[in-house]
């Protein structure tokens, strides 16, 4: 058994919940999703793994609309 929190709203709660469970003789691993996600992403990056270029094609170029003239030079096109 393991408890994996499902949202970042529980960030920082894993240790206190794990301690509370342990005080009731319930030794269950409690996993905080944010550090797990960051470690997983870093591991994938270190290994050079990326998404499939066939399954996830780059976005098509689009005209940028709705920017004020002073902001237009700083806009990044798709």
CSV table of C-alpha atoms in Angstrom, one decimal:
chain,number,residue,atom,x,y,z
A,1,UNK,CA,0.0,0.0,0.0
A,2,UNK,CA,1.1,3.6,-0.7
A,3,UNK,CA,-0.5,7.0,-0.5
A,4,UNK,CA,0.2,9.3,-3.5
A,5,UNK,CA,-1.3,12.8,-3.2
A,6,UNK,CA,-3.1,13.8,-6.3
A,7,UNK,CA,-2.5,17.5,-6.4
A,8,UNK,CA,0.0,20.2,-5.5
A,9,UNK,CA,-2.4,21.4,-2.8
A,10,UNK,CA,-0.8,18.8,-0.6
A,11,UNK,CA,2.7,20.1,-1.1
A,12,UNK,CA,4.7,19.7,2.1
A,13,UNK,CA,2.1,17.6,3.9
A,14,UNK,CA,3.6,14.1,3.3
A,15,UNK,CA,6.0,14.0,6.2
A,16,UNK,CA,3.4,15.1,8.8
A,17,UNK,CA,0.8,12.6,7.5
A,18,UNK,CA,3.4,9.9,7.4
A,19,UNK,CA,4.3,10.7,11.0
A,20,UNK,CA,0.6,10.7,12.0
A,21,UNK,CA,0.1,7.3,10.4
A,22,UNK,CA,3.3,5.9,12.0
A,23,UNK,CA,2.0,7.0,15.4
A,24,UNK,CA,-0.9,4.7,14.8
A,25,UNK,CA,1.4,1.8,13.7
A,26,UNK,CA,0.5,2.3,10.1
A,27,UNK,CA,3.8,2.4,8.2
A,28,UNK,CA,2.6,3.4,4.8
A,29,UNK,CA,4.7,5.3,2.3
A,30,UNK,CA,3.3,8.7,1.5
A,31,UNK,CA,4.5,10.3,-1.7
A,32,UNK,CA,4.4,14.1,-2.4
A,33,UNK,CA,3.6,14.6,-6.1
A,34,UNK,CA,5.7,17.7,-6.7
A,35,UNK,CA,9.2,16.3,-5.8
A,36,UNK,CA,8.3,13.1,-7.6
A,37,UNK,CA,7.3,15.0,-10.7
A,38,UNK,CA,10.4,17.1,-10.7
A,39,UNK,CA,12.7,14.1,-10.2
A,40,UNK,CA,10.9,12.2,-12.9
A,41,UNK,CA,11.2,15.1,-15.3
A,42,UNK,CA,14.9,15.6,-14.5
A,43,UNK,CA,15.6,11.9,-15.0
A,44,UNK,CA,13.9,11.9,-18.4
A,45,UNK,CA,15.9,15.0,-19.5
A,46,UNK,CA,19.2,13.5,-18.3
A,47,UNK,CA,18.4,10.4,-20.4
A,48,UNK,CA,17.6,12.6,-23.4
A,49,UNK,CA,14.1,11.2,-23.7
A,50,UNK,CA,11.5,13.3,-25.4
A,51,UNK,CA,8.0,13.0,-26.8
A,52,UNK,CA,7.3,11.3,-30.1
A,53,UNK,CA,7.7,13.7,-33.0
A,54,UNK,CA,5.2,11.7,-35.0
A,55,UNK,CA,2.5,11.6,-32.3
A,56,UNK,CA,3.1,15.2,-31.1
A,57,UNK,CA,3.8,17.3,-34.2
A,58,UNK,CA,5.0,20.9,-33.6
A,59,UNK,CA,2.2,23.5,-33.6
A,60,UNK,CA,1.4,25.2,-36.8
A,61,UNK,CA,2.4,28.8,-37.3
A,62,UNK,CA,-0.3,31.3,-36.5
A,63,UNK,CA,-0.7,35.0,-37.0
A,64,UNK,CA,-0.4,36.9,-33.7
A,65,UNK,CA,-3.5,39.0,-33.1
A,66,UNK,CA,-4.6,41.3,-30.3
A,67,UNK,CA,-1.2,42.7,-29.2
A,68,UNK,CA,-0.7,46.5,-28.7
A,69,UNK,CA,1.8,48.0,-31.0
A,70,UNK,CA,4.4,48.6,-28.2
A,71,UNK,CA,4.3,44.9,-27.2
A,72,UNK,CA,4.4,43.5,-30.8
A,73,UNK,CA,8.2,43.4,-31.1
A,74,UNK,CA,8.4,41.3,-27.9
A,75,UNK,CA,5.8,38.7,-29.1
A,76,UNK,CA,7.0,35.3,-29.9
A,77,UNK,CA,5.3,33.6,-32.9
A,78,UNK,CA,4.3,30.0,-32.7
